[in-house]
Coordinates of C-alpha atoms and ligand atoms in Angstrom, one line a residue:
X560 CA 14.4 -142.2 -58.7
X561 CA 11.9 -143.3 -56.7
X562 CA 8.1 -142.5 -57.8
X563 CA 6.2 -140.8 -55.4
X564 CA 2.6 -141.1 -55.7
X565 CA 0.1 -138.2 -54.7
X566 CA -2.4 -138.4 -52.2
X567 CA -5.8 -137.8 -53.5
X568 CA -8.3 -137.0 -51.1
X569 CA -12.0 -136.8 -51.9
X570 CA -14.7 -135.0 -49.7
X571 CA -16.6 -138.2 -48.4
X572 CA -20.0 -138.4 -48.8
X573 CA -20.9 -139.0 -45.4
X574 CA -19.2 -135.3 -44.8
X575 CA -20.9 -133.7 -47.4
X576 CA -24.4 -135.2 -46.1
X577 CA -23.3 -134.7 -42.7
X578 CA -23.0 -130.9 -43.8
X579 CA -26.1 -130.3 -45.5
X580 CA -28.1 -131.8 -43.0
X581 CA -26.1 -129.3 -40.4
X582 CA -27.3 -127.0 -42.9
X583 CA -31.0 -128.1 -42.9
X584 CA -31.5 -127.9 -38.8
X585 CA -29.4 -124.2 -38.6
X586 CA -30.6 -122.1 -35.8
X587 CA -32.5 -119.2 -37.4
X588 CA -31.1 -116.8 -34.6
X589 CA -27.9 -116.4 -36.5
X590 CA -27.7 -113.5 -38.6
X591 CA -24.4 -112.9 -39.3
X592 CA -23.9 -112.4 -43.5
X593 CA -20.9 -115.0 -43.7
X594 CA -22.0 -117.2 -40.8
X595 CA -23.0 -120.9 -41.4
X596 CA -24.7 -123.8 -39.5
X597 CA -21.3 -124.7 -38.6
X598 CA -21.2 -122.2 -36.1
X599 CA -23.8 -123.3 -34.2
X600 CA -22.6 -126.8 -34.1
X601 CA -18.8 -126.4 -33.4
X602 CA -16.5 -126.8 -30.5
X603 CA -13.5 -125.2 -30.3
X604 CA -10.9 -125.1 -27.9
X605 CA -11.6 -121.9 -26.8
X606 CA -15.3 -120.7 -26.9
X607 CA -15.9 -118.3 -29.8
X608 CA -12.0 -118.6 -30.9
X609 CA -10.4 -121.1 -34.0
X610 CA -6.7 -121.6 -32.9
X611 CA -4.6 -122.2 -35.6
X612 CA -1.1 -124.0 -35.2
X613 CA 1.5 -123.1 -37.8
X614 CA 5.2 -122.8 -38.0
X615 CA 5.6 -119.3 -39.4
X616 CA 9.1 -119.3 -40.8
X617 CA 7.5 -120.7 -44.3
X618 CA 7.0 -117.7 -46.8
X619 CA 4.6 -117.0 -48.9
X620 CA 2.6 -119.5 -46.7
X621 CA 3.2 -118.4 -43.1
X622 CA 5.8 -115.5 -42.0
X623 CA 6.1 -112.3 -39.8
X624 CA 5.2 -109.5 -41.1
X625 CA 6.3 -107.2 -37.8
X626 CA 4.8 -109.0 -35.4
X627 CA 2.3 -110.2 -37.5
X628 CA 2.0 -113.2 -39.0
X629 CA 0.6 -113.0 -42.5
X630 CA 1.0 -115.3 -45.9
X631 CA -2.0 -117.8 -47.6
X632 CA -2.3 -119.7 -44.4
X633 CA -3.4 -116.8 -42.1
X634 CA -5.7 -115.6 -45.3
X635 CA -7.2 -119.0 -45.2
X636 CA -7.6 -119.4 -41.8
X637 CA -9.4 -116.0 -41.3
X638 CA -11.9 -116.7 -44.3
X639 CA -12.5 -120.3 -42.7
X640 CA -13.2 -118.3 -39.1
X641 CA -15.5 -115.7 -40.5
X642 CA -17.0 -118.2 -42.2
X643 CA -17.6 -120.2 -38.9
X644 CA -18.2 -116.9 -36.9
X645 CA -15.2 -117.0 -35.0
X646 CA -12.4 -115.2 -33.7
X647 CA -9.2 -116.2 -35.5
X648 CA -6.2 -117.1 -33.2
X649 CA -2.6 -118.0 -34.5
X650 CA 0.1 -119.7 -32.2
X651 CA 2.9 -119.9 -34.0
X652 CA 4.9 -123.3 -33.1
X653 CA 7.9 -125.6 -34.1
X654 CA 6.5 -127.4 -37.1
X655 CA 7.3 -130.5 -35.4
X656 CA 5.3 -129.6 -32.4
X657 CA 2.0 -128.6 -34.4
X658 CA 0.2 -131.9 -34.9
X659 CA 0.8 -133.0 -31.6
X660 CA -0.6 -129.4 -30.5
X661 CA -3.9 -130.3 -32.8
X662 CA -4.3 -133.6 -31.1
X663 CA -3.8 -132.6 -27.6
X664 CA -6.2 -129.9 -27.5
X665 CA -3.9 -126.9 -27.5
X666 CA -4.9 -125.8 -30.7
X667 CA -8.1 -126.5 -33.3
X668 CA -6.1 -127.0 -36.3
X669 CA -2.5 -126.8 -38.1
X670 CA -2.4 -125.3 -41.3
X671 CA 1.4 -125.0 -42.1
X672 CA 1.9 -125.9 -46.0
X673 CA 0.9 -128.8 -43.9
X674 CA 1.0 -132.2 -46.6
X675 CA -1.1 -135.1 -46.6
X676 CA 0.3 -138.1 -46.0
X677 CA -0.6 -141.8 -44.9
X678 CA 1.4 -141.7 -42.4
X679 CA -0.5 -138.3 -40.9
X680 CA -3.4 -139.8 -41.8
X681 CA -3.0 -142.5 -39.1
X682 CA -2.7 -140.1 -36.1
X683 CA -4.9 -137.0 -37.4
X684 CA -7.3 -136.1 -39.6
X685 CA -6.9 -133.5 -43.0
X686 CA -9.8 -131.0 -44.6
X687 CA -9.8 -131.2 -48.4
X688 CA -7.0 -129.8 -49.8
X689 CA -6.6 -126.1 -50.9
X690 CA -2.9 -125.9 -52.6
X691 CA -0.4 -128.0 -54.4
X692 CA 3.4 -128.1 -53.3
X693 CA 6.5 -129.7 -54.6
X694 CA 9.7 -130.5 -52.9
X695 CA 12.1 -128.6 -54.8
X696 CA 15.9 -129.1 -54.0
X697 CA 18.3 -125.6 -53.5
X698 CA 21.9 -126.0 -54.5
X699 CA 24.5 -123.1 -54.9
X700 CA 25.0 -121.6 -57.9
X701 CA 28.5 -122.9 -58.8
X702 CA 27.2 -126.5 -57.4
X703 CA 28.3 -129.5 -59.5
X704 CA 24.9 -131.2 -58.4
X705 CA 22.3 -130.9 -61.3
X706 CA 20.4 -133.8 -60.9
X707 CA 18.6 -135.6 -58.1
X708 CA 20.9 -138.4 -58.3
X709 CA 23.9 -136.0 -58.1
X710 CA 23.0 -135.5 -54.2
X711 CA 23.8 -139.2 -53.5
X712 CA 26.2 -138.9 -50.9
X713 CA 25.7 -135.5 -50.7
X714 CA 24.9 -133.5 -47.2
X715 CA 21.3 -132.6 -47.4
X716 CA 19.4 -129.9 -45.4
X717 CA 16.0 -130.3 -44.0
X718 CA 13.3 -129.1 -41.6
X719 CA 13.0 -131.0 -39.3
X720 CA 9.6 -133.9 -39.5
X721 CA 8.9 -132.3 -43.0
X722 CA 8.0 -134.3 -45.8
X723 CA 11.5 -132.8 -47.2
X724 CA 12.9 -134.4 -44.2
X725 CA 11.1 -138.2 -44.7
X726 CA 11.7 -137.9 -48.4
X727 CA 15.8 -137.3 -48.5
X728 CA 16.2 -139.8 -45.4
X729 CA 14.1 -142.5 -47.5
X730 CA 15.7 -141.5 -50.7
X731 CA 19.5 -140.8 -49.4
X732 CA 20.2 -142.2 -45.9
X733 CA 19.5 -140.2 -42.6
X734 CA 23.8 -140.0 -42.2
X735 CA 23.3 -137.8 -45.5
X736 CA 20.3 -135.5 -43.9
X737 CA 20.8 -132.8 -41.7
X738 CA 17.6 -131.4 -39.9
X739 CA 17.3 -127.9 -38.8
X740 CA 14.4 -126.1 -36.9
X741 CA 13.7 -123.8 -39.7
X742 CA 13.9 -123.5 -43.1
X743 CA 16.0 -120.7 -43.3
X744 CA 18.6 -122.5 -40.8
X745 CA 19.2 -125.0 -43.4
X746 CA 19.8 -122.2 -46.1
X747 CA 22.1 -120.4 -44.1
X748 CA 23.7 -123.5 -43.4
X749 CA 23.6 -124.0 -47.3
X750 CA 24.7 -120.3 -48.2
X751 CA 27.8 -121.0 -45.1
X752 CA 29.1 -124.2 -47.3
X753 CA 28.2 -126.5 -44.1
X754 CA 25.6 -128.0 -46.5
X755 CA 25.4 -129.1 -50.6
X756 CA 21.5 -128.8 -51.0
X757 CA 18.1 -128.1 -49.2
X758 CA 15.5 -130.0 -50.1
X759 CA 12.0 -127.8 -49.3
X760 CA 8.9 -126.9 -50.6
X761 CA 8.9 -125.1 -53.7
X762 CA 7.1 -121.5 -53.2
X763 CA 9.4 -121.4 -49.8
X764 CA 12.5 -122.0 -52.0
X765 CA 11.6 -119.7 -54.9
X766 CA 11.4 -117.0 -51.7
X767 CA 14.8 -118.2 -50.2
X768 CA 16.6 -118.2 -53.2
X769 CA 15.0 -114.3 -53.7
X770 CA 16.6 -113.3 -50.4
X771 CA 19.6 -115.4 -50.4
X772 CA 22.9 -114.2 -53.2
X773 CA 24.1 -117.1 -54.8
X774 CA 21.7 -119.7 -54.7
X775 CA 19.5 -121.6 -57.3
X776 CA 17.1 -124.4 -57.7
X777 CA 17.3 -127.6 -59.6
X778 CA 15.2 -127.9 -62.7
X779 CA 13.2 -131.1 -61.1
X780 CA 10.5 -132.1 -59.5
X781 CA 11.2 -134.5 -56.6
X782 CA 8.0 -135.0 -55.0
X783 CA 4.3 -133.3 -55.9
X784 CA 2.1 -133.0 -53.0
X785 CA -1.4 -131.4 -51.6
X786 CA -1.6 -129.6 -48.6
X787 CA -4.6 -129.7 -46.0
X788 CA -5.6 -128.3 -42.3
X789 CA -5.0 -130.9 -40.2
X790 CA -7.9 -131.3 -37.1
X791 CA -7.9 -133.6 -34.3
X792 CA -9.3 -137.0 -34.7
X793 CA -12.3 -136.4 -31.8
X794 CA -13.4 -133.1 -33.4
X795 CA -15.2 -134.0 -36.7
X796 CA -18.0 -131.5 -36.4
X797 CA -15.5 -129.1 -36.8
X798 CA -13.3 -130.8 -40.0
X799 CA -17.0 -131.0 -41.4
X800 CA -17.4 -127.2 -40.6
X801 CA -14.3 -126.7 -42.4
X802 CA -14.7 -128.2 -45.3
X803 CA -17.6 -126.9 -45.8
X804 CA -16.0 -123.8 -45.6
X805 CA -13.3 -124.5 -47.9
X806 CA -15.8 -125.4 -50.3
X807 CA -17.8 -121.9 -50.1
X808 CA -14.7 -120.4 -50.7
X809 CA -13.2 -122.2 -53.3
X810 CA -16.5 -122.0 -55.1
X811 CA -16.8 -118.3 -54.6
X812 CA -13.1 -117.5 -56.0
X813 CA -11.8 -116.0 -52.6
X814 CA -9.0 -119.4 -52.0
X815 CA -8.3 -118.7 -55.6
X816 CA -7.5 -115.1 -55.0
X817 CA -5.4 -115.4 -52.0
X818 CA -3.2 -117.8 -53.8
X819 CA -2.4 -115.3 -56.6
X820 CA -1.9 -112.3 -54.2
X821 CA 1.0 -114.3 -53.1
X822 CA 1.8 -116.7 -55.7
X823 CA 3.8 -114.9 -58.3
X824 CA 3.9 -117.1 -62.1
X825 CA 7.2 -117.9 -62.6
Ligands
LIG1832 N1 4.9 -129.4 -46.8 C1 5.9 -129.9 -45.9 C2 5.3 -130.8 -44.9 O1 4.2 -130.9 -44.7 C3 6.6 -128.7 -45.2 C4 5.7 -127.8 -44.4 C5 6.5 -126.8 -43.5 N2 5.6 -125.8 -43.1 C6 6.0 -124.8 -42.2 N3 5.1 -123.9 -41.9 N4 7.2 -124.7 -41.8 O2 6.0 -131.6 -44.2

C-alpha cells in the first residue's frame, strides 16, 4: 500500500511578524473584550460579516441541527468571528463547489473537515491546522473485505472531489470509484448492496456507522491528514487574521474544548 505522507504546515514567520506588527499599530477605538487588530485590518466579503463555505452533510464536523447547522466547524468558525468582531455567516454548499466559492469571492473561507493538500495548495491558501483526520474505509458487517488490499477490484464509494475520492481513484482505478454528492449517499448506497466499501473521513464514519444497522469499519488507517480553513489567495490580511485567531484559541484551550464536546474517545 501506498505511503501517504502528511502535510506539515508551519505558521511562517513572515505571518506571525506580519501579525504582531498588526498588533503593534491597533486602533485604540476598539473596545470590544475578544476583538483583535485583525478587525480593524480585514476585508471581508460582506462588511462586518465572515462567510463561511461548508458542506454540511459531515457530522460531528458540519450537520443540521433543525435548520441549524452546528458541529466543530461552526464552533470554530464563530470563536474565529468573535475573535475578529464579526458576524458569523454559514452557506452551506456542495463540497465540491466550496473552494471555488472562496476563490471567487462568494464566500471568506471553507472550513469543511477541509484537508491540506499540495494540490489545494496550488489554487488557495490554508490557516494552520486545527484537527487531524484519517480516511477510514466502511464495509458491511458480513463483508469478506478486511484489508485494504481486499477492495482491489472492489466498487468503492466516495464524495465526490474529497481526498477519499483522489485517494481510492489513485489507489484503485476511477472504474472501481463511485462518487456521490454526500456522504451519506454513498452509505446508503453501501447499506443498499450497490456498493462494497466507503472510503471517508474517520469521525464521519464512526457517526455513519452509529446511525446505519449493519455496518463496520476496517481496523486500518489508509490515509492521516490535517485539516485547515481554506481563504482566497488575494485575501492574506484575513488568513493572517485567522491564524492569529486560531492561535489565541488554541493557546487558551477553547479549539481544544470544542473538539471533545464532539469527539467522543473510542
Ligand atoms: N477531508 C476530506 C477532504 O478534504 C473530506 C471533507 C468533506 N467535508 C465535508 N464537509 N463534506 O477532502
Amino acid at each position: 500500500m501506498k505511503f501517504k505522507k502528511l502535510l506539515a504546515l508551519s505558521l511562517s514567520a513572515v505571518m506571525a511578524a506580519t501579525l504582531l506588527c498588526g498588533c503593534g499599530s491597533s486602533n485604540s477605538t476598539d473596545t470590544a473584550e475578544d476583538a483583535t487588530a485583525a478587525e480593524a485590518t480585514v476585508s471581508t466579503v460582506n462588511d462586518g460579516v465572515l462567510t463561511m463555505a461548508t458542506n454540511a452533510y459531515f457530522p460531528p464536523y458540519e450537520y443540521y441541527e433543525g435548520s441549524d447547522i452546528v458541529g466543530i466547524d461552526a464552533e470554530i468558525a464563530q470563536a474565529i468571528a468573535d475573535k475578529l468582531g464579526l458576524e458569523l455567516k454559514i452557506e452551506d454548499m456542495e463540497f465540491d463547489s466550496i473552494i471555488t466559492a472562496v476563490q471567487t469571492g462568494k464566500a471568506d473561507m471553507g472550513l469543511a473537515g477541509m484537508t491540506v493538500t499540495e494540490e489545494r495548495l496550488q489554487t488557495i491558501n490554508f490557516s494552520d491546522t486545527y484537527a487531524t483526520g484519517i480516511q477510514s474505509v466502511i464495509v458491511k458487517e458480513d463483508s469478506d473485505i478486511q484489508t485494504l488490499d481486499d477492495l482491489q477490484g472492489k466498487k468503492i464509494g466516495v464524495q465526490l472531489s474529497t481526498t477519499g475520492d483522489i485517494y481510492a481513484t489513485d489507489d484503485y482505478g476511477a472504474d472501481n470509484v463511485e462518487q456521490y454528492n454526500k456522504g451519506a449517499d454513498a452509505i446508503l448506497a453501501l447499506t443498499q448492496g450497490k456498493i462494497d466499501a466507503v472510503i471517508i473521513d474517520n469521525q464521519p464514519a464512526l457517526s455513519f456507522v452509529d446511525s446505519n444497522e449493519g455496518l463496520r469499519i476496517l481496523d486500518t488507517e489508509y490515509v492521516q491528514e490535517e485539516y485547515a480553513a481554506c481563504i482566497s489567495k488575494d485575501n492574506e490580511a484575513l488568513l493572517d487574521a485567522v491564524n492569529g485567531a486560531l492561535a489565541e484559541l488554541k493557546a487558551d484551550g477553547t479549539i481544544q474544548s470544542i473538539l471533545d464536546k464532539y469527539i467522543v474517545a473510542e
